[in-house]
Short mmCIF file of C-alpha atoms in Angstrom, two decimals:
data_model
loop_
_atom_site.label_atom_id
_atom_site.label_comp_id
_atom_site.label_asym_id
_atom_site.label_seq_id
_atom_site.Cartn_x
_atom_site.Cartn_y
_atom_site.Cartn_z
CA UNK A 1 -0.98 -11.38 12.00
CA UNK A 2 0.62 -11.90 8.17
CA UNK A 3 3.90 -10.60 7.27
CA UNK A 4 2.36 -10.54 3.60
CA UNK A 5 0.25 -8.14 4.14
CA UNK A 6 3.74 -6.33 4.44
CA UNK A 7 5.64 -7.75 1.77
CA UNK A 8 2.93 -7.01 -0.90
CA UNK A 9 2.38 -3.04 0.45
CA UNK A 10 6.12 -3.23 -0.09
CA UNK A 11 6.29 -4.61 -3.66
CA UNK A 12 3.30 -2.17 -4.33
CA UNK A 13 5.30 0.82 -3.35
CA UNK A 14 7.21 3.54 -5.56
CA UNK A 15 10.57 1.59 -6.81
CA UNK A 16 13.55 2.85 -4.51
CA UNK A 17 17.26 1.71 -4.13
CA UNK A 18 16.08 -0.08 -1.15
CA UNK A 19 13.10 -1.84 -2.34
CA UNK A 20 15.80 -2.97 -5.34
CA UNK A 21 17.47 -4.82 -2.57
CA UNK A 22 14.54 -6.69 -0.99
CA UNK A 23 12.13 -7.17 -3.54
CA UNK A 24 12.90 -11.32 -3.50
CA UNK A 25 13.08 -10.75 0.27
CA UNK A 26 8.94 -9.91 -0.13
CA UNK A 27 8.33 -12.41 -2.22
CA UNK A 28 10.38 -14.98 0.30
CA UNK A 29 8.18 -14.29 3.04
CA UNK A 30 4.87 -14.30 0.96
CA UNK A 31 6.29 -17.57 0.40
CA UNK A 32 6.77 -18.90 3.12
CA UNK A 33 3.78 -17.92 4.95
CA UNK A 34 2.03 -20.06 2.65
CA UNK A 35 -1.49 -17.56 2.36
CA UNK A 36 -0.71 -17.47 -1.64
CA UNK A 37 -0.92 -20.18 -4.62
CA UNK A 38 2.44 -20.83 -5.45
CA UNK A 39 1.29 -19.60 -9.17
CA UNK A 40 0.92 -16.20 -7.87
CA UNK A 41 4.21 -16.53 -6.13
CA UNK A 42 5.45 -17.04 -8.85
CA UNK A 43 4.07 -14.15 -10.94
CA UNK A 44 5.40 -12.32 -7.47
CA UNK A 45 8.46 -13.39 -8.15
CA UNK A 46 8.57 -11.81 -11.91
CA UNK A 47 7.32 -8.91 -10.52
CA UNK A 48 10.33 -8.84 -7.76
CA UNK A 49 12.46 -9.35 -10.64
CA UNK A 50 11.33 -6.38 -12.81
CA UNK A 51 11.96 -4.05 -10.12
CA UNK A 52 15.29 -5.61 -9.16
CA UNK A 53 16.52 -5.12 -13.16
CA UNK A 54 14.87 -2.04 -14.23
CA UNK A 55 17.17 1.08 -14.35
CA UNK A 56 15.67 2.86 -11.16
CA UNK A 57 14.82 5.94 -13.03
CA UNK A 58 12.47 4.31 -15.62
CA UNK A 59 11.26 1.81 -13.11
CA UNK A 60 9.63 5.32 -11.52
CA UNK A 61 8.46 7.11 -14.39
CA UNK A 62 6.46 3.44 -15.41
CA UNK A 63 5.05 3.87 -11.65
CA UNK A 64 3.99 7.17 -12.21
CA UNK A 65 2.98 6.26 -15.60
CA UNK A 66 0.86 3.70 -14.43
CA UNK A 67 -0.95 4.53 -11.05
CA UNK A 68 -0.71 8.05 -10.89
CA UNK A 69 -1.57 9.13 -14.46
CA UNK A 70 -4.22 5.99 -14.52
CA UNK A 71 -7.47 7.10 -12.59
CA UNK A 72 -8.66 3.29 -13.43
CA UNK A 73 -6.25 1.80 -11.82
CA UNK A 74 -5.19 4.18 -8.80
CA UNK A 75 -3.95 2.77 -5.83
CA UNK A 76 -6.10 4.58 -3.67
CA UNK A 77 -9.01 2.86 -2.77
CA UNK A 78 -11.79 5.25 -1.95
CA UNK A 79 -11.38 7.12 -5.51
CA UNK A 80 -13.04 3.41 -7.16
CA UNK A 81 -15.88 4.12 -4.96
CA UNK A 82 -16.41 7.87 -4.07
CA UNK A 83 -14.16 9.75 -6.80
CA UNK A 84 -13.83 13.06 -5.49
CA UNK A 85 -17.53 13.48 -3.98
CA UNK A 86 -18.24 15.04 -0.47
CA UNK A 87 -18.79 11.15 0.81
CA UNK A 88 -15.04 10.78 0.31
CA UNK A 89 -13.80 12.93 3.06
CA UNK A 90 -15.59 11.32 6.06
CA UNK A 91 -14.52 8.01 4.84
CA UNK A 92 -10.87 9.17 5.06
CA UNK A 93 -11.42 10.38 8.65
CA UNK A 94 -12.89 7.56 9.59
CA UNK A 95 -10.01 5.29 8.44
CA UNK A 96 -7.20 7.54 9.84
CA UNK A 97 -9.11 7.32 13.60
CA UNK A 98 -9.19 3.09 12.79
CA UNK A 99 -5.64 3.20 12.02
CA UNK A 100 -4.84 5.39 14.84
CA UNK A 101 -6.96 3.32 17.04
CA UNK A 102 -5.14 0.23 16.42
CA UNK A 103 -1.82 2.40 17.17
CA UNK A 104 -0.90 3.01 13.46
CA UNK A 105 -0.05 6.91 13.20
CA UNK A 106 -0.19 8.01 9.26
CA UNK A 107 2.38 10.03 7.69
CA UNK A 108 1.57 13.40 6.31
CA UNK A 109 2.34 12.75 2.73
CA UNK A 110 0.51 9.85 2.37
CA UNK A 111 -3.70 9.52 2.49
CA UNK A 112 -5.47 6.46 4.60
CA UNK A 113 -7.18 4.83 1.28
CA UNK A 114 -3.76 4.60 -0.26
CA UNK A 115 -3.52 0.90 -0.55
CA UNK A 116 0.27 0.36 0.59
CA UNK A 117 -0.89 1.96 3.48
CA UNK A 118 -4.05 -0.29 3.97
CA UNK A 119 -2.12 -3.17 3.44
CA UNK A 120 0.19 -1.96 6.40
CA UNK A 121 -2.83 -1.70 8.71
CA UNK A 122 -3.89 -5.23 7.72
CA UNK A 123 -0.40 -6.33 8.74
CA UNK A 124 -1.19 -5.70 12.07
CA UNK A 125 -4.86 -7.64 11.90
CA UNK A 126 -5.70 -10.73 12.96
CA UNK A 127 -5.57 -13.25 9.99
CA UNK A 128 -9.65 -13.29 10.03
CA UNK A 129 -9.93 -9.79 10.02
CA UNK A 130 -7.68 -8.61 7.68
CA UNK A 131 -9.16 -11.28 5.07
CA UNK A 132 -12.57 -9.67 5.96
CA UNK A 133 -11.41 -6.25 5.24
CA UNK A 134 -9.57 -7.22 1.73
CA UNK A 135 -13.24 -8.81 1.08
CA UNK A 136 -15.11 -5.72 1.22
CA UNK A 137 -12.61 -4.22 -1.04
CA UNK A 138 -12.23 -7.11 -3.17
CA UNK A 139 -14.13 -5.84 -6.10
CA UNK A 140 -12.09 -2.50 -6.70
CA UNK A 141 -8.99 -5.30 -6.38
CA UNK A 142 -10.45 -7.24 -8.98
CA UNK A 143 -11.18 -4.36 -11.48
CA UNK A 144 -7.83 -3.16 -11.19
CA UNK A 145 -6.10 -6.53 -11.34
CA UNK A 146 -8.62 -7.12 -14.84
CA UNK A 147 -7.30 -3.12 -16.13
CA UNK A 148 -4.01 -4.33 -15.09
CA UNK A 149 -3.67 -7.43 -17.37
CA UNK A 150 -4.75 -5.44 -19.94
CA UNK A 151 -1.49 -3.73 -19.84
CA UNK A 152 0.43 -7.06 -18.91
CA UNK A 153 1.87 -5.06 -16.48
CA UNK A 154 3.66 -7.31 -13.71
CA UNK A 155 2.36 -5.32 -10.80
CA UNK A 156 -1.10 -7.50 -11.56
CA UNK A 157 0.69 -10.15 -9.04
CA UNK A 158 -0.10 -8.04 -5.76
CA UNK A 159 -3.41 -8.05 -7.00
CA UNK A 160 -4.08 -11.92 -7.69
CA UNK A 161 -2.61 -12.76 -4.28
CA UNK A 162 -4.87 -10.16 -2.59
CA UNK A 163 -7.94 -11.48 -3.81
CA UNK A 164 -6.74 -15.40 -3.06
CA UNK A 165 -6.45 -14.23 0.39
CA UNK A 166 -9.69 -12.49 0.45
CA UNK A 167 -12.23 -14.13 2.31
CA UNK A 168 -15.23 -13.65 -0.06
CA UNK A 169 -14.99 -13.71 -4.03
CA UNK A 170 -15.58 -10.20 -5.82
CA UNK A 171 -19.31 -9.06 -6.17
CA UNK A 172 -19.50 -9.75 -9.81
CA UNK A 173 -21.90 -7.20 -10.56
CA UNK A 174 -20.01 -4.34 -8.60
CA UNK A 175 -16.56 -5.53 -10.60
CA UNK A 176 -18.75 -5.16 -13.87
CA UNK A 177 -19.45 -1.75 -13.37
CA UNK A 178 -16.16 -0.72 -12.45
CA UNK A 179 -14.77 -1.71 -15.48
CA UNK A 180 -18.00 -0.31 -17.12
CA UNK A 181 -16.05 2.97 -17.19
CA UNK A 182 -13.90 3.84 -19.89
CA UNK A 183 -10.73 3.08 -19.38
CA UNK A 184 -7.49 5.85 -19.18
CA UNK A 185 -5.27 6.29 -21.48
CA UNK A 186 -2.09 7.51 -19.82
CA UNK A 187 -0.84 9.28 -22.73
CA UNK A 188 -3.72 11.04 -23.58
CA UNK A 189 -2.95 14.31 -21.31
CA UNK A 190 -5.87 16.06 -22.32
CA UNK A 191 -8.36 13.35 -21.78
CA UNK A 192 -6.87 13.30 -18.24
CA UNK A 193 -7.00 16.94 -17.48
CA UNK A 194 -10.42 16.60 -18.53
CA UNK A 195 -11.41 13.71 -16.18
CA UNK A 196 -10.04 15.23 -13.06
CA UNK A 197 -12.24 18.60 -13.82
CA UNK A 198 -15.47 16.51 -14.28
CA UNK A 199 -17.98 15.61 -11.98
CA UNK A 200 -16.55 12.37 -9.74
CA UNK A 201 -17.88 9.46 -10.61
CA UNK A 202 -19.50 7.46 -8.05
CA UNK A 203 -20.62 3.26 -8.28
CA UNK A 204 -23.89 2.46 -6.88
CA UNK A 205 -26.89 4.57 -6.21
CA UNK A 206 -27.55 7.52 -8.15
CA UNK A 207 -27.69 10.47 -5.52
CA UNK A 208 -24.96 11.64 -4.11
CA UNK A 209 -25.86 11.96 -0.81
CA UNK A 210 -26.69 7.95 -0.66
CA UNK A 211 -23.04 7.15 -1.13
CA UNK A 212 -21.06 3.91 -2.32
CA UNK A 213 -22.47 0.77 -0.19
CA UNK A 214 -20.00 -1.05 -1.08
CA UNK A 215 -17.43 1.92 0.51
CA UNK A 216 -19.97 1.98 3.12
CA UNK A 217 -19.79 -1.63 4.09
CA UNK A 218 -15.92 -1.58 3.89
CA UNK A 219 -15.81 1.59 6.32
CA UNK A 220 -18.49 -0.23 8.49
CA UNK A 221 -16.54 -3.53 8.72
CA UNK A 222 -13.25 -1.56 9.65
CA UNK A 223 -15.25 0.22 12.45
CA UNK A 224 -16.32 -2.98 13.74
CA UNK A 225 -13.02 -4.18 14.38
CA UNK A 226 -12.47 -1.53 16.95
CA UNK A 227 -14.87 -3.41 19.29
#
């Protein structure tokens, strides 16, 4: 079971006083576990930095700025894959009873394809498993990290060292449509406003009804873990 898993849901999370204080303590342990190139640790390490030195108050508007007001590169997983279609909500049961399961209760305020949250599941994996499970989703992780470099934003870091520990490269094809959808522009509030009262967007086959298959192999391959 890998402490990283940890340290990166912690560096991913919304900057607080206390994350201020142990942001190099993440990277330390990433570190030391040795699962990451010490290039990305490096890049961690910037990234531990920026949060460290930023005045806390912009450091959380950027967040917000960034993953909230940025469908295209929202930290929760299952909106890459189901937007908001019907196919959406059984995949969120079915994660909370696979956390719950493996005797990880959720909080209220946060939803189960939130991917601090995921990563704190796969903390509690074995190595093999967890690598499987970042595999499946290693496709939405590459399109983000790709939208994130766009933006040279540091927070591209968590993503790198996710897909090095991934234990299958990205389905190029899958990443290519991802990013095959126009990008947001976080200060265009209209265009936003717009995009959340559309139709959801899903990746894959046509209907709605067939669903995602990559979500549907990543929900699968969690189940099977239960056995």
């Amino acid at each position: 079971m890998a402490m990283t898993y940890r340290a990166l849901s912690r560096l991913l999370s919304y900057p607080e006083p206390q994350l201020q204080t142990e942001a190099s303590l993440c990277v330390e342990i990433v570190r030391k576990e040795g699962l990451v190139p010490d290039r990305i640790v490096s890049a961690l390490g910037k990234l531990a930095g920026h949060i460290e030195d930023s005045e806390l108050y912009e450091a959380q508007a950027a967040y917000v700025e960034l993953f909230d007001r940025t469908r295209s590169v929202s930290l929760h997983l299952y909106e890459h894959v189901h937007g908001e279609s019907r196919e959406r909500g059984p995949a969120m049961v079915g994660l909370v009873e696979l956390y719950r399961a493996h005797g990880l209760e959720m909080e209220v305020s946060d939803l189960p394809d939130y991917l601090p949250v995921f990563l704190e599941f796969l903390s509690i994996l074995p190595d093999a498993e967890a690598a499987s499970l970042i595999g499946e989703a290693a496709h939405v992780l590459e399109a983000i990290a790709e939208r994130l470099k766009k933006r040279q934003s540091p927070y591209r870091a968590v993503f790198s060292a996710l897909i090095e520990i991934s234990d299958r490269p990205a389905d190029r094809a899958a990443v290519a449509d991802l990013l095959a959808i126009q990008d947001d522009d976080p200060n265009d509030l209209d265009a936003i406003d717009k995009a959340w009262e559309e139709e959801a967007v899903t990746f894959g086959p046509e209907t709605a009804s067939d669903g995602c298959p990559k979500a549907q192999a990543m929900l699968k391959t969690m189940q099977g873990t239960r056995q």
